[in-house]
Coordinates of C-alpha atoms in Angstrom, one line a residue:
X1342 CA 17.2 20.5 -37.3
X1343 CA 17.6 17.6 -34.8
X1344 CA 18.4 17.9 -31.2
X1345 CA 20.8 16.0 -28.9
X1346 CA 19.6 14.2 -25.8
X1347 CA 20.4 17.2 -23.6
X1348 CA 18.0 19.3 -25.6
X1349 CA 20.7 21.3 -27.5
X1350 CA 21.1 21.3 -31.2
X1351 CA 22.8 18.3 -32.8
X1352 CA 26.2 19.4 -34.1
X1353 CA 26.2 17.3 -37.3
X1354 CA 26.7 13.8 -38.5
X1355 CA 28.6 10.8 -37.4
X1356 CA 31.8 10.1 -39.4
X1357 CA 31.9 6.8 -41.3
X1358 CA 34.5 4.6 -39.5
X1359 CA 35.6 3.2 -42.8
X1360 CA 36.2 6.6 -44.4
X1361 CA 40.0 7.1 -43.8
X1362 CA 40.1 10.4 -45.8
X1363 CA 37.1 11.8 -43.9
X1364 CA 38.6 10.8 -40.5
X1365 CA 41.9 12.5 -41.3
X1366 CA 40.1 15.7 -42.4
X1367 CA 37.9 15.8 -39.4
X1368 CA 40.8 15.1 -37.0
X1369 CA 42.7 18.1 -38.4
X1370 CA 39.6 20.3 -38.2
X1371 CA 38.9 19.2 -34.6
X1372 CA 42.4 20.0 -33.5
X1373 CA 42.1 23.5 -35.1
X1374 CA 38.8 24.2 -33.4
X1375 CA 40.1 23.1 -30.0
X1376 CA 43.2 25.3 -30.5
X1377 CA 41.0 28.3 -31.3
X1378 CA 38.8 27.6 -28.3
X1379 CA 41.7 27.2 -25.8
X1380 CA 43.3 30.3 -27.2
X1381 CA 40.1 32.2 -26.4
X1382 CA 40.3 30.8 -22.8
X1383 CA 37.0 29.0 -23.1
X1384 CA 36.0 25.7 -21.6
X1385 CA 34.1 23.2 -23.8
X1386 CA 30.9 23.6 -21.8
X1387 CA 30.9 27.4 -21.8
X1388 CA 31.8 27.4 -25.5
X1389 CA 28.9 25.0 -26.2
X1390 CA 26.5 27.4 -24.4
X1391 CA 27.7 30.3 -26.5
X1392 CA 27.1 28.6 -29.8
X1393 CA 24.0 26.6 -28.8
X1394 CA 25.4 23.1 -28.6
X1395 CA 26.0 20.7 -25.7
X1396 CA 29.5 20.0 -24.3
X1397 CA 29.3 16.4 -25.6
X1398 CA 28.7 17.7 -29.1
X1399 CA 31.6 20.1 -28.9
X1400 CA 34.0 17.4 -27.7
X1401 CA 32.8 15.0 -30.5
X1402 CA 33.5 17.7 -33.1
X1403 CA 36.9 18.5 -31.6
X1404 CA 37.7 14.8 -31.3
X1405 CA 37.1 14.2 -35.0
X1406 CA 34.0 12.0 -34.3
X1407 CA 31.4 14.3 -35.6
X1408 CA 31.0 16.2 -38.9
X1409 CA 30.0 19.7 -38.0
X1410 CA 27.2 21.5 -39.7
X1411 CA 28.0 24.7 -41.6
X1412 CA 26.2 26.8 -39.0
X1413 CA 28.2 25.2 -36.2
X1414 CA 31.4 26.5 -37.9
X1415 CA 29.8 30.0 -38.5
X1416 CA 28.8 30.3 -34.8
X1417 CA 32.2 29.1 -33.7
X1418 CA 33.9 31.7 -36.0
X1419 CA 31.8 34.5 -34.5
X1420 CA 32.2 33.5 -30.9
X1421 CA 35.9 32.9 -31.1
X1422 CA 36.6 36.0 -33.3
X1423 CA 38.2 34.0 -36.0
X1424 CA 37.4 36.5 -38.7
X1425 CA 36.3 34.0 -41.3
X1426 CA 39.1 31.5 -40.7
X1427 CA 36.9 28.9 -39.1
X1428 CA 34.0 29.5 -41.5
X1429 CA 36.4 28.9 -44.3
X1430 CA 36.7 25.3 -43.1
X1431 CA 33.2 24.6 -44.5
X1432 CA 34.9 23.9 -47.8
X1433 CA 36.8 21.0 -46.2
X1434 CA 33.6 19.8 -44.7
X1435 CA 31.9 19.6 -48.1
X1436 CA 34.4 17.0 -49.1
X1437 CA 33.5 14.7 -46.2
X1438 CA 29.9 15.7 -45.5
X1439 CA 28.5 13.0 -47.8
X1440 CA 28.9 9.2 -47.2
X1441 CA 32.1 7.8 -48.6
X1442 CA 30.4 5.4 -51.1
X1443 CA 28.4 8.4 -52.5
X1444 CA 31.6 10.5 -52.8
X1445 CA 33.4 7.6 -54.6
X1446 CA 30.5 7.2 -57.0
X1447 CA 30.3 10.9 -57.7
X1448 CA 34.0 11.0 -58.4
X1449 CA 33.7 8.1 -60.9
X1450 CA 30.8 9.8 -62.6
X1451 CA 32.7 13.1 -62.8
X1452 CA 35.5 11.3 -64.6
X1453 CA 33.4 9.3 -67.0
X1454 CA 33.1 10.2 -70.7
X1455 CA 30.4 7.5 -71.2
X1456 CA 27.8 6.1 -68.8
X1457 CA 25.5 3.2 -69.5
X1458 CA 22.9 2.0 -67.0
X1459 CA 19.9 -0.3 -66.7
X1460 CA 17.7 0.4 -63.7
X1461 CA 15.1 -2.0 -62.3
X1462 CA 13.7 -0.5 -59.1
X1463 CA 14.0 3.2 -59.2
X1464 CA 14.9 6.2 -61.4
X1465 CA 18.6 6.5 -61.9
X1466 CA 20.2 8.8 -59.3
X1467 CA 21.5 11.4 -61.7
X1468 CA 17.9 11.8 -63.2
X1469 CA 16.1 12.2 -59.9
X1470 CA 14.4 15.3 -58.8
X1471 CA 15.1 16.5 -55.2
X1472 CA 11.5 15.6 -54.1
X1473 CA 11.6 12.1 -55.7
X1474 CA 15.0 11.4 -54.0
X1475 CA 13.7 12.6 -50.6
X1476 CA 10.6 10.3 -51.0
X1477 CA 12.9 7.3 -51.7
X1478 CA 15.1 7.9 -48.7
X1479 CA 12.1 8.5 -46.4
X1480 CA 10.7 5.1 -47.2
X1481 CA 13.9 3.2 -46.3
X1482 CA 13.7 0.6 -43.6
X1483 CA 15.0 0.8 -40.9
X1484 CA 13.9 4.4 -41.2
X1485 CA 16.5 7.1 -41.5
X1486 CA 16.3 10.1 -39.2
X1487 CA 15.1 13.1 -41.1
X1488 CA 18.5 14.7 -40.8
X1489 CA 20.1 11.7 -42.5
X1490 CA 17.4 11.8 -45.2
X1491 CA 18.4 15.4 -46.0
X1492 CA 22.1 14.5 -46.0
X1493 CA 21.6 11.7 -48.6
X1494 CA 19.3 13.9 -50.7
X1495 CA 22.0 16.6 -50.8
X1496 CA 24.5 14.0 -51.8
X1497 CA 22.3 12.7 -54.6
X1498 CA 21.7 16.2 -56.0
X1499 CA 25.5 16.8 -56.1
X1500 CA 25.7 13.9 -58.7
X1501 CA 23.6 15.9 -61.1
X1502 CA 26.6 18.2 -61.7
X1503 CA 27.6 15.9 -64.6
X1504 CA 25.0 17.7 -66.6
X1505 CA 27.0 20.9 -66.2
X1506 CA 30.2 19.5 -67.6
X1507 CA 31.6 20.7 -70.9
X1508 CA 31.9 18.5 -72.8
X1509 CA 29.1 16.4 -71.2
X1510 CA 29.5 12.7 -70.9
X1511 CA 27.5 10.4 -73.2
X1512 CA 24.6 9.1 -71.1
X1513 CA 22.6 6.0 -71.9
X1514 CA 20.0 4.8 -69.4
X1515 CA 17.3 2.1 -69.7
X1516 CA 14.5 2.3 -67.2
X1517 CA 12.1 -0.6 -66.5
X1518 CA 8.5 0.5 -67.2
X1519 CA 7.5 -0.1 -63.5
X1520 CA 10.0 2.6 -62.4
X1521 CA 8.0 5.1 -64.3
X1522 CA 4.6 3.9 -63.3
X1523 CA 5.2 3.6 -59.5
X1524 CA 4.1 6.9 -58.0
X1525 CA 6.9 7.4 -55.5
X1526 CA 6.0 10.2 -53.2
X1527 CA 2.5 10.6 -54.7
X1528 CA 1.3 12.3 -57.9
X1529 CA 2.7 15.7 -56.9
X1530 CA 6.2 14.2 -56.7
X1531 CA 5.8 11.7 -59.5
X1532 CA 4.6 14.1 -62.3
X1533 CA 7.6 16.5 -61.9
X1534 CA 9.9 13.5 -62.0
X1535 CA 8.4 12.3 -65.3
X1536 CA 8.7 15.9 -66.6
X1537 CA 12.4 15.9 -65.6
X1538 CA 12.9 12.7 -67.5
X1539 CA 11.4 14.2 -70.6
X1540 CA 13.6 17.3 -70.3
X1541 CA 16.8 15.2 -69.9
X1542 CA 15.8 12.8 -72.7
X1543 CA 15.8 15.6 -75.2
X1544 CA 19.4 16.5 -74.5
X1545 CA 21.5 15.5 -77.5
X1546 CA 24.0 13.5 -75.5
X1547 CA 21.4 11.5 -73.6
X1548 CA 19.7 8.3 -74.8
X1549 CA 16.8 7.4 -72.4
X1550 CA 15.0 4.2 -73.1
X1551 CA 12.1 2.4 -71.5
X1552 CA 11.9 -1.4 -71.1
X1553 CA 8.3 -2.4 -71.5
X1554 CA 6.9 -4.9 -68.9
X1555 CA 5.5 -7.1 -71.6
X1556 CA 8.8 -8.0 -73.1
X1557 CA 9.0 -11.8 -73.2
X1558 CA 12.8 -11.9 -73.9
X1559 CA 14.8 -9.9 -71.5
X1560 CA 18.6 -9.9 -70.9
X1561 CA 18.2 -7.8 -67.7
X1562 CA 16.5 -10.4 -65.5
X1563 CA 19.6 -10.7 -63.2
X1564 CA 19.2 -7.1 -62.1
X1565 CA 20.6 -3.6 -62.8
X1566 CA 23.8 -2.9 -64.7
X1567 CA 26.1 0.1 -64.8
X1568 CA 29.2 0.7 -66.9
X1569 CA 31.3 3.8 -66.7
X1570 CA 34.1 4.4 -69.3
X1571 CA 36.9 6.9 -68.9
X1572 CA 39.0 9.1 -71.2
X1573 CA 42.1 6.9 -70.7
X1574 CA 40.4 3.9 -72.1
X1575 CA 39.7 2.2 -68.8
X1576 CA 36.3 1.4 -67.4
X1577 CA 34.4 0.0 -64.4
X1578 CA 31.2 -1.8 -64.2
X1579 CA 28.8 -3.5 -61.8
X1580 CA 25.7 -5.7 -61.9
X1581 CA 23.6 -7.0 -59.2
X1582 CA 23.5 -10.4 -60.9
X1583 CA 27.1 -10.8 -61.9
X1584 CA 30.5 -11.2 -60.1
X1585 CA 28.9 -11.1 -56.7
X1586 CA 27.6 -7.6 -57.3
X1587 CA 31.1 -6.1 -56.8
X1588 CA 32.6 -3.5 -59.1
X1589 CA 34.8 -5.0 -61.9
X1590 CA 37.4 -3.5 -64.3
X1591 CA 38.8 -6.7 -65.9
X1592 CA 38.2 -6.4 -69.7
X1593 CA 36.7 -9.9 -69.9
X1594 CA 34.2 -9.2 -67.1
X1595 CA 33.4 -5.8 -68.6
X1596 CA 32.6 -7.4 -72.0
X1597 CA 30.0 -9.6 -70.3
X1598 CA 28.3 -6.6 -68.8
X1599 CA 28.5 -4.7 -72.1
X1600 CA 27.0 -7.6 -73.9
X1601 CA 24.1 -7.8 -71.5
X1602 CA 23.6 -4.1 -71.6
X1603 CA 23.7 -4.0 -75.4
X1604 CA 21.0 -6.7 -75.6
X1605 CA 18.9 -4.8 -73.1
X1606 CA 19.1 -1.6 -75.2
X1607 CA 18.1 -3.6 -78.3
X1608 CA 15.0 -5.0 -76.5
X1609 CA 13.9 -1.7 -75.1
X1610 CA 11.8 1.0 -76.8
X1611 CA 13.9 3.5 -78.9
X1612 CA 14.7 6.9 -77.3
X1613 CA 11.9 8.5 -79.4
X1614 CA 9.4 5.8 -78.5
X1615 CA 10.4 6.2 -74.9
X1616 CA 9.7 9.9 -75.0
X1617 CA 6.3 9.3 -76.3
X1618 CA 5.7 6.6 -73.7
X1619 CA 6.5 9.1 -70.9
X1620 CA 4.3 11.8 -72.6
X1621 CA 1.4 9.3 -72.6
X1622 CA 2.0 8.5 -68.9
X1623 CA 1.7 12.2 -68.1
X1624 CA -1.4 12.4 -70.2
X1625 CA -3.1 9.7 -68.2
X1626 CA -3.2 11.8 -65.0

């Protein structure tokens, strides 16, 4: 838990100024909280003392400038005698708690019936363990505050919900060998991550492949690729080395990404060979 400059607990997270949906939800929540507080005849400063937050934090939440933590809402519910009506707002907060770009990606993945991806620098987000994801975010520069690290880790773990879908999407991922060898977070984090990859690779709707470092011919030298296909026949793709790195849905552009990804899969180890590769890596430690 982080603290504000006045020594009280930090109420939550700043809202993304580009997140129109989040801003609207937070504004509505803030108005409701203020109405509850004024109905109880409490000033913002006194209310803050009662729930353990500073007046500035209270005003930011009520002004729609701060995403309140779940415990903030629980304390407010108790102090204001709302009988669960304020605590129930936590469901709305779950929708805007995570950064907009993460929510947008999770929504696309939730709709996809087929996902293909080639990863160059790190394990694909949906395959990451919580500890591996945390180690990645902790090494970002400029450094995130620990509270922000936990926020991003939680958002990444939400994306793993696609494995709970029925039917599950078809998942094809090619990982560069170096992403498996680099011991992000140290051996105690790295080994469980490899074990997670093995577990997932054995699912019948998953094809996990490793691109060996010694491949002389390689269609993925321009960077990572991701293509998501949906049940209505549409698709969206993105590549670091094509179309300015922006998402594309034009059929001609998608065909270029699919061609590159198809070549990458053909140049990588087969799924069975990749499983054995990971098993050998685990055996080396």
